[in-house]
PDB file of C-alpha atoms in Angstrom:
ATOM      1  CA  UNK Q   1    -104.379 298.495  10.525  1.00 72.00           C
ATOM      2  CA  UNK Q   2    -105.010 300.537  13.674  1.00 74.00           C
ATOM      3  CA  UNK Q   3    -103.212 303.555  14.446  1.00 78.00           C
ATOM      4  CA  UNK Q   4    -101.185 302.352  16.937  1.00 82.00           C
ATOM      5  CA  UNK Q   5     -97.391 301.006  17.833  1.00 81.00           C
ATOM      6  CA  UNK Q   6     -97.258 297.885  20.421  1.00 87.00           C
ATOM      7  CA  UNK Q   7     -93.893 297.345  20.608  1.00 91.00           C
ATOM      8  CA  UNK Q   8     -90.187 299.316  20.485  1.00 94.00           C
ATOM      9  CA  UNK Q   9     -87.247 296.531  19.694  1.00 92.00           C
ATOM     10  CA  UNK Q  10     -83.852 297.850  19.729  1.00 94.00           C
ATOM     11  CA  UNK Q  11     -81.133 296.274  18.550  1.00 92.00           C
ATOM     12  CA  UNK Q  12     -77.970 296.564  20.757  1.00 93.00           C
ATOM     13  CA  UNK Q  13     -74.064 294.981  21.251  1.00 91.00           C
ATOM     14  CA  UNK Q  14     -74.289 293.770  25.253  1.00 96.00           C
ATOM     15  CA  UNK Q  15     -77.742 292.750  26.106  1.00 96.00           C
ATOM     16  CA  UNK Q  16     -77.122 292.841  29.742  1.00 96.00           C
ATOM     17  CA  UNK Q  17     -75.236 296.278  29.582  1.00 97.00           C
ATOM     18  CA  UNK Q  18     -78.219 298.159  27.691  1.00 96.00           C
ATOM     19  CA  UNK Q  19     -80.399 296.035  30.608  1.00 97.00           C
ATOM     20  CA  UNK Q  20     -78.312 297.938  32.912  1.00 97.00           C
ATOM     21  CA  UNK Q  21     -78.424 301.437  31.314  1.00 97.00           C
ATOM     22  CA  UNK Q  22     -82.371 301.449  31.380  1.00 97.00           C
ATOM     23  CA  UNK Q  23     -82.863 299.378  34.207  1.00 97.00           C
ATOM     24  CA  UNK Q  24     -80.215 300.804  36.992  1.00 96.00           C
ATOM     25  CA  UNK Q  25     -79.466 304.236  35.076  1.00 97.00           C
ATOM     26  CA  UNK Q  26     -82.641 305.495  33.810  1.00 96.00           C
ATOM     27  CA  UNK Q  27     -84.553 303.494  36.310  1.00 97.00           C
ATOM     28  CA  UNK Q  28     -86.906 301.598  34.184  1.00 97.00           C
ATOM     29  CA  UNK Q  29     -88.801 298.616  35.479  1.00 96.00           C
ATOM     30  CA  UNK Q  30     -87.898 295.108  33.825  1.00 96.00           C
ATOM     31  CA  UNK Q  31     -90.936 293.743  33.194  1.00 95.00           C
ATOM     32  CA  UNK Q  32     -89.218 289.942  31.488  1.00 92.00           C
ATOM     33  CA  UNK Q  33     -86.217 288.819  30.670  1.00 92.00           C
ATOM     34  CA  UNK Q  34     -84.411 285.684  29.226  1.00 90.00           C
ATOM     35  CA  UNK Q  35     -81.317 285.328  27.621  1.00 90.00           C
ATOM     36  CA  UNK Q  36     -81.780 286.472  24.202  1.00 93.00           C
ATOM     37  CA  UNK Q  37     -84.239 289.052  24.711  1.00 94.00           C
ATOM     38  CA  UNK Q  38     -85.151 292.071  27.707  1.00 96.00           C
ATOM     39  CA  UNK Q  39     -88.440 293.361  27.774  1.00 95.00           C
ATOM     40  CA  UNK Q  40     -89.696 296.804  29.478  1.00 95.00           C
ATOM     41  CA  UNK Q  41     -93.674 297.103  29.993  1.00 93.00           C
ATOM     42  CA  UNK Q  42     -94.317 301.068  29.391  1.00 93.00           C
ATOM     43  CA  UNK Q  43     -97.537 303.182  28.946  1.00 88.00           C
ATOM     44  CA  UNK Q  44     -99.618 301.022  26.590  1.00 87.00           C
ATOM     45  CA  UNK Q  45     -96.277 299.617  25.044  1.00 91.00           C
ATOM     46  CA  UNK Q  46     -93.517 297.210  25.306  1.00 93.00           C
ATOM     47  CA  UNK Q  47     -89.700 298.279  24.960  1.00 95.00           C
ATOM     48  CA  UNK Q  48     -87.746 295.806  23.852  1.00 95.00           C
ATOM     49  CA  UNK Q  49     -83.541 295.108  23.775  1.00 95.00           C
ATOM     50  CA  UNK Q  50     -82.449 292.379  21.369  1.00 92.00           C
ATOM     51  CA  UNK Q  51     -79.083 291.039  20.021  1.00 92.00           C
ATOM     52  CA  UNK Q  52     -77.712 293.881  16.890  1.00 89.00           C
ATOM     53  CA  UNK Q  53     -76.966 290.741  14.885  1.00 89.00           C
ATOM     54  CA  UNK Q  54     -79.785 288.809  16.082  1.00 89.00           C
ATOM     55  CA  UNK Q  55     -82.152 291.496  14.910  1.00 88.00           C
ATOM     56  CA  UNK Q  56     -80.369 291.745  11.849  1.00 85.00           C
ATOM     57  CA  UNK Q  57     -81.062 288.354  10.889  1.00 85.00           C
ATOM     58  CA  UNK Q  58     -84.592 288.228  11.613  1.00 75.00           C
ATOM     59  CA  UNK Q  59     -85.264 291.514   9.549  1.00 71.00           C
ATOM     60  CA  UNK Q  60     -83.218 289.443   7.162  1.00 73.00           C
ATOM     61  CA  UNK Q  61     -81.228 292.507   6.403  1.00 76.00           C
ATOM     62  CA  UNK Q  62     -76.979 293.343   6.660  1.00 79.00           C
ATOM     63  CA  UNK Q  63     -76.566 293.925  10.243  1.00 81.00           C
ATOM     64  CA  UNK Q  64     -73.654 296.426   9.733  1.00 76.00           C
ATOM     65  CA  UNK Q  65     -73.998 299.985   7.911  1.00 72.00           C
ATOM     66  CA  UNK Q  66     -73.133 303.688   7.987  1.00 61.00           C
ATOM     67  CA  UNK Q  67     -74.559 307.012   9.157  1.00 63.00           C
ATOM     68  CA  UNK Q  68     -77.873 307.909  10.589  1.00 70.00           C
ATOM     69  CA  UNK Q  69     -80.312 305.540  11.090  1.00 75.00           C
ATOM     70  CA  UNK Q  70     -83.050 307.682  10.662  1.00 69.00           C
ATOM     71  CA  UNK Q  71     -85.082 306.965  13.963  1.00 82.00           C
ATOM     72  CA  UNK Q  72     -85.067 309.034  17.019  1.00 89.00           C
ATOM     73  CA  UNK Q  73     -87.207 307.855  20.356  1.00 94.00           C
ATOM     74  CA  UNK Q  74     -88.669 310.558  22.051  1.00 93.00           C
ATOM     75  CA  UNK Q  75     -89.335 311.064  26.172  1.00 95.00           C
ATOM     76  CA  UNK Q  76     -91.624 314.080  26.756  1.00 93.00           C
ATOM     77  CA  UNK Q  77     -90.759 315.680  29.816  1.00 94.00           C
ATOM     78  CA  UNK Q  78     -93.752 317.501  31.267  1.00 94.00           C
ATOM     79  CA  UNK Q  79     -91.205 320.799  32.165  1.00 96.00           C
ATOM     80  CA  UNK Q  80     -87.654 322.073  31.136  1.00 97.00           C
ATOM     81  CA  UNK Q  81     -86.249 321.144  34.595  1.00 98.00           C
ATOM     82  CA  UNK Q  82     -87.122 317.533  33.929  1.00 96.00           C
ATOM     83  CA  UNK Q  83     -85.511 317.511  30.538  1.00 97.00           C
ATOM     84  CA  UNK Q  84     -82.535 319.080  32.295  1.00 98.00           C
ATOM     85  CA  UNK Q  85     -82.983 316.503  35.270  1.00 97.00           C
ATOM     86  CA  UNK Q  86     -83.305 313.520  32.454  1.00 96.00           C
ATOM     87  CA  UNK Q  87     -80.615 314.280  30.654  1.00 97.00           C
ATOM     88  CA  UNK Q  88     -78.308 314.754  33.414  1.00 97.00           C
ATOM     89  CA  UNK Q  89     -79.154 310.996  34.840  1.00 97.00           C
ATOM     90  CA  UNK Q  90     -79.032 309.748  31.314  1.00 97.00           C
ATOM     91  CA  UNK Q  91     -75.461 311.473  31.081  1.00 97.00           C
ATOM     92  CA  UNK Q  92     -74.685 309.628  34.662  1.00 97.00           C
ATOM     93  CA  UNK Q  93     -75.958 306.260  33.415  1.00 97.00           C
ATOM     94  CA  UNK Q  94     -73.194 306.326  30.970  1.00 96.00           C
ATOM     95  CA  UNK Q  95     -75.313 308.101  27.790  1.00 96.00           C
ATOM     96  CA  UNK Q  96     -73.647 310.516  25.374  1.00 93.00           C
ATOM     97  CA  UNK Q  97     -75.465 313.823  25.368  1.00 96.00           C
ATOM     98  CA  UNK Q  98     -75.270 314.537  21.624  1.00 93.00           C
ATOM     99  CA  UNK Q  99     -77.047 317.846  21.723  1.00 93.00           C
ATOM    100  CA  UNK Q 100     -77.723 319.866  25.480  1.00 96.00           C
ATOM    101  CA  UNK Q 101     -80.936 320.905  26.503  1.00 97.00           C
ATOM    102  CA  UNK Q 102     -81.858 324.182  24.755  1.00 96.00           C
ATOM    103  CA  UNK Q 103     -85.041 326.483  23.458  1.00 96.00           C
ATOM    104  CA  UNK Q 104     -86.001 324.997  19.613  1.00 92.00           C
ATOM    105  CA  UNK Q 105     -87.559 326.319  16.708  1.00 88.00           C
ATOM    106  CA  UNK Q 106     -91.213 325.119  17.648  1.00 87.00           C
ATOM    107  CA  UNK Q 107     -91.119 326.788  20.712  1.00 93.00           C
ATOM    108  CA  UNK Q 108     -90.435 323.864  23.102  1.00 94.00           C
ATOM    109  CA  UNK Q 109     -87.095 323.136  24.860  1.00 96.00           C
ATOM    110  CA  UNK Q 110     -85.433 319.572  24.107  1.00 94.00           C
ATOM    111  CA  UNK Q 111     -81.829 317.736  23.630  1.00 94.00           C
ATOM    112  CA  UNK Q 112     -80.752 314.598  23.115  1.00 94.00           C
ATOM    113  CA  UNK Q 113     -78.712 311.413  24.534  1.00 94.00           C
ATOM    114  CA  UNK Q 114     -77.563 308.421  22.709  1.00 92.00           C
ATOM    115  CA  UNK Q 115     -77.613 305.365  25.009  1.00 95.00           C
ATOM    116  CA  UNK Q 116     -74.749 302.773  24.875  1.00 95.00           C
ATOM    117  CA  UNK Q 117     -75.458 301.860  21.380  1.00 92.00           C
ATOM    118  CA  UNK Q 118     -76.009 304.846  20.102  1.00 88.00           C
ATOM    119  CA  UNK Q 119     -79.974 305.098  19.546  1.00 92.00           C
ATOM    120  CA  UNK Q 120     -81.127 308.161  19.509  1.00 92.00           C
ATOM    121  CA  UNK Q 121     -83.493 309.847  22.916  1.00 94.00           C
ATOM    122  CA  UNK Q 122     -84.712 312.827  22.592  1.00 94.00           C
ATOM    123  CA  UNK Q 123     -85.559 314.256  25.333  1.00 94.00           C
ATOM    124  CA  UNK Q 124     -88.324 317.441  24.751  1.00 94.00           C
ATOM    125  CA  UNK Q 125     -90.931 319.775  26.754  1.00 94.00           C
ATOM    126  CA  UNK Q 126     -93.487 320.239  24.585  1.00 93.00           C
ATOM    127  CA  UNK Q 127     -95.873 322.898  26.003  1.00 93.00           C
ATOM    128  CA  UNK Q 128     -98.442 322.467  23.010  1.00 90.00           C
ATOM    129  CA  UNK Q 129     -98.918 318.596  23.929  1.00 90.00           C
ATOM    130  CA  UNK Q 130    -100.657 316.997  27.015  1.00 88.00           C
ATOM    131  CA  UNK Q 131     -98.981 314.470  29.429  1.00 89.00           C
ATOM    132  CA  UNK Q 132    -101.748 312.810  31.504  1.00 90.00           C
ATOM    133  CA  UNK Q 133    -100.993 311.269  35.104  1.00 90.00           C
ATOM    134  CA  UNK Q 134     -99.782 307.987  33.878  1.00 89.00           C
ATOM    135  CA  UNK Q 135     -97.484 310.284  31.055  1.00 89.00           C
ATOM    136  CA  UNK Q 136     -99.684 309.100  27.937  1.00 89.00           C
ATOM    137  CA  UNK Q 137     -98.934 312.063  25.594  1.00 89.00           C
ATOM    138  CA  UNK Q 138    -101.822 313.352  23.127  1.00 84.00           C
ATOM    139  CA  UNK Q 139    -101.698 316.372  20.879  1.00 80.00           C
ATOM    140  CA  UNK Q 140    -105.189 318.078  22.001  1.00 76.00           C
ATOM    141  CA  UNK Q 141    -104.624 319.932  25.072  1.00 71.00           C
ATOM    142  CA  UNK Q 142    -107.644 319.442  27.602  1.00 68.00           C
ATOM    143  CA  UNK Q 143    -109.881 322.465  28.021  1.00 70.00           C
ATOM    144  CA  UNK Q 144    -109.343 323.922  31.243  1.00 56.00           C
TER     145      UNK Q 144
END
């Protein structure tokens, strides 16, 4: 298996409200669409927003539980004002902001949002990682 991940699939309550939140609130690009499925071409990856119970039944798994999932998504910012700016549109787009933007124990600044079904963004400046033009993240910093 390579090392790699092709594809994000969420599963979410309102299709065309989570459409909404990342397409007219966080200002992500729809890249297709139909009526079971919304999909969001990003850097080397496709996002993906399916049915909860849909999703559920495919992974052939109960589609209702409790408590943390476990998974968080992460956006790196490349500077503390853009966390600060991303969280505030997030919070405008209708997000919960679990935990504000603040300094963290591994010496970058982050907080998180939970969109309209409650997945988990964090949202983190990491000054030990690189973000190239196109926002590809990798952990070796250049050499200057």
């Amino acid at each position: 298996m390579d090392q790699r991940l092709s594809v994000v699939t969420l599963g979410v309550a309102d299709l065309d409200r989570s459409q909404r939140f990342y397409e007219k609130g966080l200002g992500w690009t729809l890249g297709s669409a139909d009526e079971q499925i919304r999909f969001f071409q990003l850097n080397g990856m496709i996002f993906a927003l399916y049915p909860w119970e849909a999703l559920a039944e495919d992974v052939q798994i109960p589609a209702r539980g409790t408590g943390f999932s476990g998974v968080t998504l992460a956006y790196c910012a490349r500077s503390r004002g853009e966390v600060d700016e991303v969280l505030e549109r997030a919070a405008q787009a209708g997000a919960r902001i679990v935990k504000p933007a603040q300094e963290v124990f591994w010496g970058g600044y982050s907080g998180y949002f939970a969109d309209p079904d409650d997945h988990l963004w964090e949202v983190a400046h990491n000054p030990f990682w690189h973000l190239d033009d196109k926002g590809n993240v990798s952990l070796e910093i250049p050499d200057a």
